[in-house]
Amino acid sequence: MFNISIEVRSSTLIMLYIISFIFVIRFLGMVIIVGILRGAGDARSSLIIEGLTMWFIGVPLTIMGAFLF
């Protein structure tokens, strides 16, 4: 039904590998921050960690990915 070229297939597989790697890292961070720190009653540290990583790592990488690559 769907006939895709070899180039499209290889590009899709590369993107899936990258996305799955990123998701594993993000979800491990969520478990550590949300599960452990907030469960222990330390909501302020988890807020600071999440905010800093989002603004100083996530946003610049997104901008670089959108405009440079």
C-alpha positions as a LaTeX table, in Angstrom:
\begin{tabular}{lrrr}
\hline
Residue & $x$ (\AA) & $y$ (\AA) & $z$ (\AA) \\
\hline
Met1 & 0.00 & 0.00 & 0.00 \\
Phe2 & 2.76 & 2.47 & 0.94 \\
Asn3 & 5.79 & 2.45 & $-1.30$ \\
Ile4 & 8.54 & 4.54 & 0.25 \\
Ser5 & 12.07 & 4.92 & $-0.96$ \\
Ile6 & 15.12 & 3.63 & 0.85 \\
Glu7 & 16.22 & 7.19 & 1.70 \\
Val8 & 12.91 & 8.00 & 3.36 \\
Arg9 & 13.03 & 4.77 & 5.33 \\
Ser10 & 16.57 & 5.36 & 6.58 \\
Ser11 & 15.81 & 8.99 & 7.53 \\
Thr12 & 12.71 & 7.88 & 9.40 \\
Leu13 & 14.62 & 5.24 & 11.33 \\
Ile14 & 17.29 & 7.75 & 12.32 \\
Met15 & 14.64 & 10.19 & 13.56 \\
Leu16 & 12.91 & 7.44 & 15.53 \\
Tyr17 & 16.18 & 6.43 & 17.20 \\
Ile18 & 16.92 & 10.03 & 18.17 \\
Ile19 & 13.41 & 10.63 & 19.52 \\
Ser20 & 13.40 & 7.39 & 21.52 \\
Phe21 & 16.78 & 8.24 & 23.05 \\
Ile22 & 15.56 & 11.70 & 24.06 \\
Phe23 & 12.33 & 10.32 & 25.53 \\
Val24 & 14.20 & 7.82 & 27.69 \\
Ile25 & 16.40 & 10.56 & 29.13 \\
Arg26 & 13.46 & 12.93 & 29.70 \\
Phe27 & 11.30 & 10.31 & 31.40 \\
Leu28 & 14.13 & 9.22 & 33.68 \\
Gly29 & 14.54 & 12.85 & 34.69 \\
Met30 & 10.82 & 13.15 & 35.31 \\
Val31 & 10.80 & 10.09 & 37.53 \\
Ile32 & 13.73 & 11.38 & 39.55 \\
Ile33 & 12.47 & 14.94 & 39.88 \\
Val34 & 8.74 & 14.41 & 40.17 \\
Gly35 & 8.72 & 11.08 & 41.92 \\
Ile36 & 11.56 & 11.34 & 44.38 \\
Leu37 & 12.01 & 15.03 & 45.15 \\
Arg38 & 8.35 & 16.01 & 45.19 \\
Gly39 & 7.45 & 12.83 & 47.04 \\
Ala40 & 9.94 & 13.80 & 49.72 \\
Gly41 & 8.31 & 17.21 & 50.02 \\
Asp42 & 10.94 & 19.23 & 48.15 \\
Ala43 & 8.86 & 20.99 & 45.49 \\
Arg44 & 11.07 & 24.08 & 45.25 \\
Ser45 & 14.17 & 22.21 & 44.07 \\
Ser46 & 12.23 & 20.26 & 41.47 \\
Leu47 & 10.72 & 23.51 & 40.14 \\
Ile48 & 14.16 & 25.10 & 39.83 \\
Ile49 & 15.71 & 22.04 & 38.18 \\
Glu50 & 12.87 & 21.66 & 35.66 \\
Gly51 & 12.81 & 25.36 & 34.84 \\
Leu52 & 16.54 & 25.71 & 34.38 \\
Thr53 & 16.91 & 22.62 & 32.23 \\
Met54 & 13.99 & 23.64 & 30.04 \\
Trp55 & 15.16 & 27.21 & 29.47 \\
Phe56 & 18.92 & 26.63 & 29.28 \\
Ile57 & 19.02 & 23.26 & 27.51 \\
Gly58 & 15.66 & 22.55 & 25.88 \\
Val59 & 14.90 & 25.92 & 24.32 \\
Pro60 & 18.39 & 26.53 & 22.83 \\
Leu61 & 18.51 & 23.00 & 21.40 \\
Thr62 & 15.07 & 23.50 & 19.88 \\
Ile63 & 16.09 & 26.78 & 18.29 \\
Met64 & 19.31 & 25.25 & 16.95 \\
Gly65 & 17.41 & 22.28 & 15.58 \\
Ala66 & 14.84 & 24.50 & 13.89 \\
Phe67 & 17.14 & 27.06 & 12.31 \\
Leu68 & 20.57 & 25.45 & 11.96 \\
Phe69 & 19.94 & 21.85 & 10.96 \\
\hline
\end{tabular}
